[in-house]
XYZ file of C-alpha atoms in Angstrom:
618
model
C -9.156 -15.476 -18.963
C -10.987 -14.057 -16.304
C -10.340 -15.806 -12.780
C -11.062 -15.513 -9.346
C -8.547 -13.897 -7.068
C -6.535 -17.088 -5.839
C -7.219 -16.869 -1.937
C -10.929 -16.815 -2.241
C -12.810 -18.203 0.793
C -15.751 -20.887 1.496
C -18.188 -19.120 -0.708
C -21.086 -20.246 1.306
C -19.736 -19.876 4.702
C -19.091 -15.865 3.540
C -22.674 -15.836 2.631
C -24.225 -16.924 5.503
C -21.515 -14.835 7.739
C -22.276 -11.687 5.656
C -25.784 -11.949 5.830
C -25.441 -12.548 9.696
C -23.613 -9.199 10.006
C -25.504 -7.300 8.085
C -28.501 -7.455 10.510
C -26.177 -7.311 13.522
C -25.050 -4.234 12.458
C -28.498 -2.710 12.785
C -27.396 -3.153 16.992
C -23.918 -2.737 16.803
C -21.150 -0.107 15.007
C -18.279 -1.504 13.563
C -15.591 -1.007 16.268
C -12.599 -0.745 13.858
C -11.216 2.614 15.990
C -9.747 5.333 14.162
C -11.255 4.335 10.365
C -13.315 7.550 9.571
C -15.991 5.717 7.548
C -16.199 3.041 10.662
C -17.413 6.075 12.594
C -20.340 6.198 10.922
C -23.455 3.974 12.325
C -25.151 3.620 8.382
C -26.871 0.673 9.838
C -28.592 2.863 11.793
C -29.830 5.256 9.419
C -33.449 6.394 8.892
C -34.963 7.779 5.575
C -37.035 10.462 6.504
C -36.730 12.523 3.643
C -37.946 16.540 4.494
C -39.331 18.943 1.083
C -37.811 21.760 2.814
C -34.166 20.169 2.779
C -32.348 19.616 -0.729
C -28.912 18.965 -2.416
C -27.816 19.357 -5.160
C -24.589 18.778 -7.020
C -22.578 19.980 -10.748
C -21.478 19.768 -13.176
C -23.522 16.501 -13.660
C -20.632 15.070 -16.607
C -17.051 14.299 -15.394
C -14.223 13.687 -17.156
C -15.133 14.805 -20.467
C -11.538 15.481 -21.773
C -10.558 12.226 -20.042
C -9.928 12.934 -17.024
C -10.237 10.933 -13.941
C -10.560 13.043 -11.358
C -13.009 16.299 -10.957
C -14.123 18.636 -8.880
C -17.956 18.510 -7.787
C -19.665 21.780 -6.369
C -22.618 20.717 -4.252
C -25.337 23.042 -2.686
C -27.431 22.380 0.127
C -29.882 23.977 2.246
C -32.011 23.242 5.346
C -34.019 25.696 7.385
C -33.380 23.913 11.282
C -29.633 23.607 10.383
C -27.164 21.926 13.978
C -23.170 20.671 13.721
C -24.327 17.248 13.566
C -25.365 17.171 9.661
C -23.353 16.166 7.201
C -22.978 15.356 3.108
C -21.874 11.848 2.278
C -20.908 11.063 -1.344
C -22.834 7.529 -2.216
C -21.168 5.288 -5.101
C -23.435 3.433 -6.833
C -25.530 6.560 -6.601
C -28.303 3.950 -5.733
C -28.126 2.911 -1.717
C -31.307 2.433 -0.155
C -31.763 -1.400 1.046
C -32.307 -2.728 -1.982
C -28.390 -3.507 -1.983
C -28.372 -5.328 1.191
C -27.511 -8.578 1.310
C -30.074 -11.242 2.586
C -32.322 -8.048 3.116
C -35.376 -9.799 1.376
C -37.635 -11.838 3.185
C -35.506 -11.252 6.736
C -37.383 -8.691 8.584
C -37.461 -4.919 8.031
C -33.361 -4.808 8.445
C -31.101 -1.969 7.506
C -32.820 0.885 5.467
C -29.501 1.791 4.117
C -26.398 -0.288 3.723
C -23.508 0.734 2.078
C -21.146 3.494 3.690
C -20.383 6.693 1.396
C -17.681 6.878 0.092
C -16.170 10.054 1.770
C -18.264 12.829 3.798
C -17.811 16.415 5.103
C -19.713 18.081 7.864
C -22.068 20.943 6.466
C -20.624 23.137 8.925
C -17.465 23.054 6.727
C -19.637 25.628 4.700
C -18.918 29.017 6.942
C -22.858 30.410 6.418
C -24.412 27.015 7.261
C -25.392 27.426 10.503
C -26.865 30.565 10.738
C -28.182 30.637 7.112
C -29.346 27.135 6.728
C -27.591 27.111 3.192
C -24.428 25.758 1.924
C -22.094 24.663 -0.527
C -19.071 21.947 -0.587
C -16.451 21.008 -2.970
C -15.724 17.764 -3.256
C -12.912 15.936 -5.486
C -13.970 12.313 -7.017
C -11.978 10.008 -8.945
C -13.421 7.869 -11.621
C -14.398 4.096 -9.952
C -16.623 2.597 -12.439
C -19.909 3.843 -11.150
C -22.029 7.020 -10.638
C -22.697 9.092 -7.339
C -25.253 10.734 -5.857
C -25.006 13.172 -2.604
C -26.763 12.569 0.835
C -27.862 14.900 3.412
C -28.520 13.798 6.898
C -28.719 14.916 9.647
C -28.214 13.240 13.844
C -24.542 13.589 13.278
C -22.333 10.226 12.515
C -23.970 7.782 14.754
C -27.886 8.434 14.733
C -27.898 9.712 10.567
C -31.020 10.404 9.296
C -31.361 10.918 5.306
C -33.751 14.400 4.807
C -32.520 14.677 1.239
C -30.818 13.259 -1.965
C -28.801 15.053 -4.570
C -29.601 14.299 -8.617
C -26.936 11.975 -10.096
C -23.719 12.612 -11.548
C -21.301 10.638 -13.265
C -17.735 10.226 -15.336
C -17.920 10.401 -18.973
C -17.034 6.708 -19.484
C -16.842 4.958 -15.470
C -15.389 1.915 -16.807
C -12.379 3.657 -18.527
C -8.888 2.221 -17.777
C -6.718 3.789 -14.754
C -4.579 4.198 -12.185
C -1.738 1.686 -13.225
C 0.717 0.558 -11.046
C 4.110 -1.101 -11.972
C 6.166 -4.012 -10.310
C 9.067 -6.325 -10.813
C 8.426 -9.572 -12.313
C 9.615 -12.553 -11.081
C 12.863 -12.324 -13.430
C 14.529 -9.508 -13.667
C 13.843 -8.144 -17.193
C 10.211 -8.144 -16.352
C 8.009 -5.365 -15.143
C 4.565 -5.577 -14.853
C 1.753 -3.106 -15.314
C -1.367 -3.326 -13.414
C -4.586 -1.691 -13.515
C -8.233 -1.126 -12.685
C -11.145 -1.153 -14.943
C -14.988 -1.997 -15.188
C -14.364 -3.720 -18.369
C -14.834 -7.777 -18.192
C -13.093 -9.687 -20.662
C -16.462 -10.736 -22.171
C -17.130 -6.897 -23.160
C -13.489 -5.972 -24.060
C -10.005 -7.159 -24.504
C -7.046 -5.357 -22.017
C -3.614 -5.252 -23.231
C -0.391 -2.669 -22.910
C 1.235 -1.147 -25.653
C 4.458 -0.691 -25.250
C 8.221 -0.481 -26.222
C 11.589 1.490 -26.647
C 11.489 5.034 -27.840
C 11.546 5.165 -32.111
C 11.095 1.585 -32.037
C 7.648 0.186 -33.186
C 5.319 -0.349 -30.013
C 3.945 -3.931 -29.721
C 1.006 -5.306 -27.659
C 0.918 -7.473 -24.556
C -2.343 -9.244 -23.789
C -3.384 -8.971 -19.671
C -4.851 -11.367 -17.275
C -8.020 -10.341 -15.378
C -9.105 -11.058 -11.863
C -11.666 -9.775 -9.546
C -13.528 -10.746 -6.589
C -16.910 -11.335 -4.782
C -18.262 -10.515 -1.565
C -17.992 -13.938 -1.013
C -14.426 -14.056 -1.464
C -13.893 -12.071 1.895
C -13.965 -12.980 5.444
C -15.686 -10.520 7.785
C -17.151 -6.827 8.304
C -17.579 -4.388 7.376
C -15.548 -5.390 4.193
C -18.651 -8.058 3.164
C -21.251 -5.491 4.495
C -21.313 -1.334 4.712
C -17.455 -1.239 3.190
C -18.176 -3.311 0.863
C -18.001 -1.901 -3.054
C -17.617 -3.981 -6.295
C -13.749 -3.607 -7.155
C -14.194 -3.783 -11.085
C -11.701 -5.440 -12.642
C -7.773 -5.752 -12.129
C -6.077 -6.193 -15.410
C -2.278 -7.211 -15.338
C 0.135 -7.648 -18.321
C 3.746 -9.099 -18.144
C 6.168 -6.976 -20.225
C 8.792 -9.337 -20.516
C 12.939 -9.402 -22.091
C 13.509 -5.928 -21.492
C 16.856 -4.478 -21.944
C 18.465 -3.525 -18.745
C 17.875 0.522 -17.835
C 16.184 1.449 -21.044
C 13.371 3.786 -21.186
C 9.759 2.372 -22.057
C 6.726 4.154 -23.020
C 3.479 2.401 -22.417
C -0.113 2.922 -22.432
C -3.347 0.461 -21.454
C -5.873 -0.153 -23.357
C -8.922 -2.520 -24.112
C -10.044 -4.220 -27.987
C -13.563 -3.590 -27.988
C -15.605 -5.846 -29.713
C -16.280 -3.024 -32.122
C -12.440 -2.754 -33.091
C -12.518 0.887 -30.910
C -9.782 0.986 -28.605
C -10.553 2.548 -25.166
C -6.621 3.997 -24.181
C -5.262 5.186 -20.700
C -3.034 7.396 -19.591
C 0.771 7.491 -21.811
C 3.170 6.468 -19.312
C 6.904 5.274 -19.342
C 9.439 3.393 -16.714
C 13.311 2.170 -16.747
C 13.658 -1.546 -16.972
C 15.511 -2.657 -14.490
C 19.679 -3.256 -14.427
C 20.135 -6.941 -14.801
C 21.379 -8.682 -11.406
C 25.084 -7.662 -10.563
C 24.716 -4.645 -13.028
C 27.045 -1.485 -11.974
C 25.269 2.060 -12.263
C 23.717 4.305 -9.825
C 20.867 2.323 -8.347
C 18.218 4.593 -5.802
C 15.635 2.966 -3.913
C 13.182 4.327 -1.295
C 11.341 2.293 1.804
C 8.666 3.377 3.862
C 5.678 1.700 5.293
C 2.455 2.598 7.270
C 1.564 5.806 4.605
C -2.445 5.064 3.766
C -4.380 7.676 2.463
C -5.938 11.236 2.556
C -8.320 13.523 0.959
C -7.366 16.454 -1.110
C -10.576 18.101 -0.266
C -10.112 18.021 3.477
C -12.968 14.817 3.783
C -13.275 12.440 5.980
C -11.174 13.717 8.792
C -8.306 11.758 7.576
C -6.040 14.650 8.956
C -6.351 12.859 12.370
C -6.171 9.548 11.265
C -3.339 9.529 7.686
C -2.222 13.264 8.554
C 1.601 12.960 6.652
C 0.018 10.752 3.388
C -0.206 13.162 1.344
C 3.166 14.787 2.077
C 4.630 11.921 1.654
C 3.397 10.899 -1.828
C 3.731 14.566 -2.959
C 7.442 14.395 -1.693
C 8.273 11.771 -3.664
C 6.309 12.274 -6.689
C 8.463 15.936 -6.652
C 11.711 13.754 -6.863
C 10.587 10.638 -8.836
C 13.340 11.400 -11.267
C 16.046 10.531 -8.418
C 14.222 7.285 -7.237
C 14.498 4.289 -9.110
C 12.067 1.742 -7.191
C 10.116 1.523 -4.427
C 9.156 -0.621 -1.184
C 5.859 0.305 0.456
C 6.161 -2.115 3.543
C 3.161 -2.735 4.925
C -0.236 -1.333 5.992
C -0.875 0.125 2.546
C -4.188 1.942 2.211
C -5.846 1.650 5.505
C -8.580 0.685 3.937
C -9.790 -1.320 6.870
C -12.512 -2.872 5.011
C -14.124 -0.049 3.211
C -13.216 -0.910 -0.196
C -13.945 2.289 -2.066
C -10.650 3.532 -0.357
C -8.320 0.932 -2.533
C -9.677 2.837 -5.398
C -8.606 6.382 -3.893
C -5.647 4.798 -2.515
C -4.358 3.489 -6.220
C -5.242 7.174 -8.007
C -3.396 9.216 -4.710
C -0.295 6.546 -5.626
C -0.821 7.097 -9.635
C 2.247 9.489 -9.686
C 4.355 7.312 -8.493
C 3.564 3.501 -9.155
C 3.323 4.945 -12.939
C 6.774 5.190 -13.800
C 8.447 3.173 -11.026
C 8.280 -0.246 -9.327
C 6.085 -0.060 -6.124
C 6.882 -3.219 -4.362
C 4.502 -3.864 -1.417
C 5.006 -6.259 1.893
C 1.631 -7.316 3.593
C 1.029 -5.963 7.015
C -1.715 -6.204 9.664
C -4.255 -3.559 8.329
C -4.241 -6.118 5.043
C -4.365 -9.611 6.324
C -4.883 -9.787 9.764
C -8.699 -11.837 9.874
C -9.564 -14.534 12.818
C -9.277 -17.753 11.488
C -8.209 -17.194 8.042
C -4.515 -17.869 7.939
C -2.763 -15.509 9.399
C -0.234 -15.526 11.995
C -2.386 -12.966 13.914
C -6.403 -13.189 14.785
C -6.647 -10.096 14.859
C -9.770 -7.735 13.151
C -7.427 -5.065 11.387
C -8.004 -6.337 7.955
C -11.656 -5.322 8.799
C -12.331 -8.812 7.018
C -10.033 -8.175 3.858
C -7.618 -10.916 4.860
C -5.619 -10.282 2.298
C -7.554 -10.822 -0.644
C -8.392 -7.003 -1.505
C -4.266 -5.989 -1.384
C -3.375 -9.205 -3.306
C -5.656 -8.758 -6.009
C -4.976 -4.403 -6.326
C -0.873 -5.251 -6.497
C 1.232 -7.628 -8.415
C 3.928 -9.125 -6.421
C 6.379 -11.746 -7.493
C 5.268 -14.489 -5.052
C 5.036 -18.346 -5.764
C 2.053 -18.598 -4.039
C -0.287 -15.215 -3.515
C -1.820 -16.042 -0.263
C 1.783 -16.195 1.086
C 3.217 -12.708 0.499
C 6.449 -13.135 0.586
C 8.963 -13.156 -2.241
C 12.640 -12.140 -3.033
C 13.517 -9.419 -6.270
C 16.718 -8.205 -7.257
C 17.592 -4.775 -8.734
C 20.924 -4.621 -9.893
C 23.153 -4.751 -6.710
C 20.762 -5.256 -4.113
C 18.791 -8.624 -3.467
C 15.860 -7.855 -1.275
C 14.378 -10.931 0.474
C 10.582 -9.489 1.468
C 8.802 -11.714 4.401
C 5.533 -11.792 5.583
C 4.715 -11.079 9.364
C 1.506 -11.574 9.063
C 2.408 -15.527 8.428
C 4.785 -18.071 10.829
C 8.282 -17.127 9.791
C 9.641 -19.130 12.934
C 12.601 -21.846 12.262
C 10.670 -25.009 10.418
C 8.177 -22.778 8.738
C 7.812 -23.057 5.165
C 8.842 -18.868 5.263
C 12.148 -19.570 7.302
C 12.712 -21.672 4.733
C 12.496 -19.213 1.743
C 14.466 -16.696 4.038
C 17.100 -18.693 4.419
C 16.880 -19.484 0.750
C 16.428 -16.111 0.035
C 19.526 -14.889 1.989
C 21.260 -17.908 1.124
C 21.894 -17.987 -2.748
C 22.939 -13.934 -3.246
C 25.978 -14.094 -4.887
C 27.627 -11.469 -2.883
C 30.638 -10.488 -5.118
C 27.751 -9.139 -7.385
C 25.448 -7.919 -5.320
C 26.863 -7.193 -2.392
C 23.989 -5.233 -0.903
C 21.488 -7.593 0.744
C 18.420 -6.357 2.521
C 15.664 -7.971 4.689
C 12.452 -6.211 5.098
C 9.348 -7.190 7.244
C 5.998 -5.299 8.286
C 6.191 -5.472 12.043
C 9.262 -5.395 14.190
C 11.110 -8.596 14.165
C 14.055 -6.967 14.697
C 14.334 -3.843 17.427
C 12.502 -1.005 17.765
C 12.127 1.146 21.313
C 8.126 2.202 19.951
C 6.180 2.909 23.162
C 4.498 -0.941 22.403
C 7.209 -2.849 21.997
C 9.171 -1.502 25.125
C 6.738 -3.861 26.780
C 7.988 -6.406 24.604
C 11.122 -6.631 24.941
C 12.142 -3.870 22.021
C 10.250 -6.595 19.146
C 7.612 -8.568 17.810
C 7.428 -11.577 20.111
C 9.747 -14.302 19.128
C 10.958 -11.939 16.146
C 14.482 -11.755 16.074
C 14.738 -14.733 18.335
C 13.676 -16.822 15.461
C 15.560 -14.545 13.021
C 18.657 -12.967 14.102
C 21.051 -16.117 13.412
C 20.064 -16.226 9.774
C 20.865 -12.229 9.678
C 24.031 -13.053 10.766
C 24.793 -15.917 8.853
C 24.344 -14.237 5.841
C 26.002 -10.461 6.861
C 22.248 -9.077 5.782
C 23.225 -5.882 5.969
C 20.150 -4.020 7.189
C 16.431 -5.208 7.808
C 13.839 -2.720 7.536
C 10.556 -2.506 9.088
C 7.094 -0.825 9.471
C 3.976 -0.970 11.951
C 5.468 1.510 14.163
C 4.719 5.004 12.800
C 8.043 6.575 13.480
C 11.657 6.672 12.629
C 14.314 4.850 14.439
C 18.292 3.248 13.158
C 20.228 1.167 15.711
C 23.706 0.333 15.356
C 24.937 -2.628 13.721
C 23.555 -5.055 16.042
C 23.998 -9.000 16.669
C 22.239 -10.587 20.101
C 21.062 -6.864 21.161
C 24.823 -6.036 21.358
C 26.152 -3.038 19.376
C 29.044 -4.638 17.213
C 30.598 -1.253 16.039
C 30.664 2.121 17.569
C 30.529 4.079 14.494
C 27.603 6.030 13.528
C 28.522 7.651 10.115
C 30.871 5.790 8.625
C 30.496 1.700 8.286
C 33.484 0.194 7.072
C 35.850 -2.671 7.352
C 34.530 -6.147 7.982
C 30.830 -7.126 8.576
C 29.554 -7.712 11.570
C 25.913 -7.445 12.331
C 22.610 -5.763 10.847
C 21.689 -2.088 11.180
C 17.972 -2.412 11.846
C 15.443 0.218 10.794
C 11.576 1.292 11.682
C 10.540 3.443 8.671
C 6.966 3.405 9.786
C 6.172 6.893 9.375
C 4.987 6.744 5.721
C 1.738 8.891 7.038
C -0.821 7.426 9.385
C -1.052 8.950 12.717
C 2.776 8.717 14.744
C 3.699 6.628 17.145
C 5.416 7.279 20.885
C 8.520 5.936 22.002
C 9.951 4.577 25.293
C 11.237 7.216 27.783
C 15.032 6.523 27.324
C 16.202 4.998 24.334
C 18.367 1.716 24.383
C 21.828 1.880 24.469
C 21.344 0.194 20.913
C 19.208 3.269 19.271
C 21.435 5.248 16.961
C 18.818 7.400 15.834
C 15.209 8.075 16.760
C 12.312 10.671 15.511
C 9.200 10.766 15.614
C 7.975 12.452 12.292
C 7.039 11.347 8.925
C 9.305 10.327 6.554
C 11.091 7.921 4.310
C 14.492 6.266 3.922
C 16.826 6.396 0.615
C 19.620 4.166 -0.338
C 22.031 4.604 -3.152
C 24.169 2.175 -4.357
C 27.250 3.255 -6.317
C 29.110 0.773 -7.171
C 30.148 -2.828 -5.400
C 31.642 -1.197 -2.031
C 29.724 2.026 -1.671
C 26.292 2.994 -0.291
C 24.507 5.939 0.683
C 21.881 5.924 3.929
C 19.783 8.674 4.088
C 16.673 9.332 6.396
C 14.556 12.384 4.463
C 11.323 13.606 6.420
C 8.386 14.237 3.909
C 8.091 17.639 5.091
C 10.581 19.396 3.450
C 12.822 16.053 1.593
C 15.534 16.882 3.876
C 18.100 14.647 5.263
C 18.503 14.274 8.569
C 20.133 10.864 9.658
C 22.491 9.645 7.251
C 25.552 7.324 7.089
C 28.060 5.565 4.181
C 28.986 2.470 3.803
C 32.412 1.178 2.071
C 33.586 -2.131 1.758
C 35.133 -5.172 -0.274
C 34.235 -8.560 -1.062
C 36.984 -9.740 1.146
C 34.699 -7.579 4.262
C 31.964 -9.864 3.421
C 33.961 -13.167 3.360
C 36.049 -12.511 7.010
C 35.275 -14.826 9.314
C 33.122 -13.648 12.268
C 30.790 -14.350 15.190
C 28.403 -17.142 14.233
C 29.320 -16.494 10.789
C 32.082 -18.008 8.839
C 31.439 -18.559 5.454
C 33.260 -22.186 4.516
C 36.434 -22.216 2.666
C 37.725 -24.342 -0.316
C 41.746 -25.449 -0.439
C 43.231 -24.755 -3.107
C 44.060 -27.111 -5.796
């Protein structure tokens, strides 16, 4: 059944708010900072189309073996050539105003308003500027529609349009891609998601799937999608704004604990054809408490980049790519993983989901990629969140909740526990109150609360921004946190001997020492054994956007700080041993690591503001 994604706003208020922007944009340029598509003023834009100018772009078919991503050569020339003209790649290939919303019968408005999807400056071509005449290469990925090539000139924020390329297009745009995995809400679930332009009225998505030499059986999917309405601000319901197709998921269910699966998507068309993805395969997970080698990798704050040097993303996502290449490289030694927070950057250009999803393909694939909402996905003035601030660039949440499956009650609240094996993970989301009375200290607590700890003795807390400690430039002005973070927080950490809480937002690398009321509870720094007593906390916020500075002198509580890209590792052996490692996504080299051995009876002694009750014998 097709439905509508399940935090859709007042679809009238959107309306009239879109409309409203859309013609204030004509005055104004988006002023979401660093975004490289917010730098350009389309709103502005003039068609003044010039015979002596042309582009042109080939091959004109993509994807003809099935492929979703190609390489485009396009050709330009222009006889009064400057630095300020540029090629943007337009998807629909149709964007004159005849898209704009409420742009009939309201005045002359915009004459163009949807932002390309990516752009390079002509100059990129060597010859350009003295011959007038150059060619780009471009990569595209399939997202459901065709593209056409602009060339304009003004630079970014006066553009004028002097010519438009011929059209080009993927074999079949609506084909089935870039699916991403995650763990159900039990255990022995995983579930596939995916991206199409096929509605269930025109065909039928389902995975195929099962063990190796077994017969493969078929799992109907749900669909969702969402309207312009269903947002809350620009530029994501004006110039970012791009139909997202549809998201297909399907719930694999009563898996055997780490077996192999093979899987593929597909979708019944009404003529019996079947339209087939990509043949992909995962490990189901070990069932809660299960012993064997268990690796999982956290990061946050990676968005995206372009393989074909567009956009200028090296200044704004430089490390994304190394990052995702890193770990696609070792996939076979990762087992799941926790992207926590700030996810694609999209900032309200919705195009880059789509690029974001394929970049992640390797990886989300053939593992679990859990996600944790962070500012640059909810954060919308008066729509919820914790925060009123713009950084969403008017997704508020609906875009990242509708692209990933996570196992939340309630998808407009994105927070949720999942176990794997040893480890319980108890996921919160600081873009929502998690302060004592909240309904999210409640599931915390809960969360924290019923680990069975003989079982799976490794429990970890992760957040998106800093409710722990971090000695970032920003929050030395703070007081080392997120404003009534750990205050709120810190009792329930030690309560329940979490043993470390990870964290995002902050785009660099930094490991205190087990910690309780911003006093260091153990002087070791390699080599945690012995009773509990207190949380290691940890910023892994260097997953690839541009890094962040720290305070001049670290706290006497900062074990370990670095400001470089990079991701952490754990491995769990068995019930009393763990493996720490810090690995920058330069090279996938360690460089801050400890261990961790201990027994039940560790987790069970009795110390400060934690003494877990006792029963007399019988």
């Amino acid at each position: 059944m097709r439905m509508a994604a399940s935090t859709m706003r007042e679809g009238a208020a959107a309306r009239l708010a879109c409309s409203l922007l859309l013609l204030a944009a004509a005055a104004t340029v988006s002023g979401h900072g660093v975004q490289p598509l917010s730098r350009i003023a389309i709103h502005l834009a003039r068609v003044a189309l010039d015979p002596s100018a042309a582009v042109w772009a080939s091959p004109g078919l993509l994807g003809s073996q099935g492929e979703d991503t190609a390489w485009v050569t396009v050709g330009f020339v222009y006889p009064n050539p400057s630095d300020g003209d540029w090629i943007g790649v337009f998807s629909p290939s149709e964007f004159n105003a005849s898209t704009c919303p409420g742009s009939h019968g309201s005045g002359p408005g915009p004459m163009i308003c949807s932002a390309p999807i990516k752009y390079q400056l002509a100059n990129y071509s060597s010859d350009y500027g003295k011959s007038g005449k150059g060619a780009l290469k471009f990569l595209l990925i399939n997202q459901r529609q065709d593209f056409s090539f602009g060339l304009f000139t003004g630079g970014l924020s006066n553009p004028k349009l002097i010519a438009v390329s011929n059209k080009i297009a993927f074999a079949n745009p609506k084909a089935p891609v870039y699916p991403r995995l995650a763990q159900g809400k039990s255990w022995n679930e995983m579930t596939v998601t995916w991206t199409s332009g096929y509605d269930i009225n025109e065909a039928y998505p389902f995975v195929e799937w099962g063990m190796k030499w077994n017969p493969p059986v078929r799992t109907a999917a749900g669909t969702v999608t969402f309207d312009r309405d269903s947002i809350c601000g620009e530029p994501a319901c004006t110039v970012g704004w791009r139909d997202p197709g549809f998201i297909h998921t399907a719930f694999l269910t009563d898996l055997w604990p780490n077996k192999e699966y093979y899987y593929k998507i597909g979708h019944l068309m009404q003529d019996g054809n079947v339209v087939w993805g990509k043949l992909n395969s995962f490990k189901a997970p070990p069932f809660p408490g299960q012993k064997s080698l268990q690796r999982v990798v956290i990061f946050g704050d990676m968005g995206k980049a372009e393989r074909d040097g567009s956009n200028e993303y090296s200044n704004y996502q430089p490390g994304s790519l190394i990052t995702t290449d890193t770990l696609v490289k070792d996939l076979d030694n990762i087992d799941i993983v926790f992207h926590i927070g700030d996810i694609s950057y999209a900032n309200g250009y919705l195009s880059q989901w789509d690029q974001f999803t394929q970049q992640v393909e390797g990886i989300t694939s053939r593992v679990p990629y859990m996600i944790a909402s962070g500012n640059h996905e909810r954060d919308w003035p008066n729509s919820g969140s914790f925060y009123n601030g713009t950084d969403s660039g008017g997704e508020c949440g609906v875009v990242a909740e509708t692209m990933y499956y996570t196992p939340t009650e309630n998808r407009a609240n994105y927070w949720y526990s999942t176990d794997y094996g040893m480890f319980r993970f108890c996921v919160a989301d600081s873009e929502h109150d998690w302060r004592e009375g909240t309904e999210q200290y409640k599931f915390i607590e809960n969360c924290l609360a019923t680990v069975d700890r003989k079982k799976q003795p490794w429990l970890i807390f992760i957040a998106h921004r800093v409710l722990g400690y971090s000695s970032g430039f920003f929050y030395a002005q703070t007081g080392f946190e997120e404003p009534m973070g750990r205050e709120s927080l810190q009792k329930l950490w030690q309560k329940y001997r979490v043993d470390m809480a990870f964290y995002g937002h902050v785009h660099n690398y930094e490991r205190t020492c087990p910690i309780y009321e911003e006093q260091c509870v153990s002087s070791e720094k390699s080599h945690y054994s012995g009773t509990m007593n207190g949380t290691i906390h940890v910023v892994v916020g260097g997953g690839g956007s541009h890094l962040s500075n720290f305070s001049a002198q670290a706290p006497a509580w900062s074990v370990y700080r670095e400001m470089d890209y990079g991701f952490v590792k754990l491995t769990a052996f068995n019930y009393s041993s763990l493996l720490y490692e810090y690995k920058r996504s330069s090279d996938g080299k360690v460089y801050d690591s400890f261990t961790v051995h201990r027994e039940y009876k560790d987790v069970l002694a009795c110390v400060k503001d934690s003494c877990p009750p006792t029963t007399p014998g019988a």
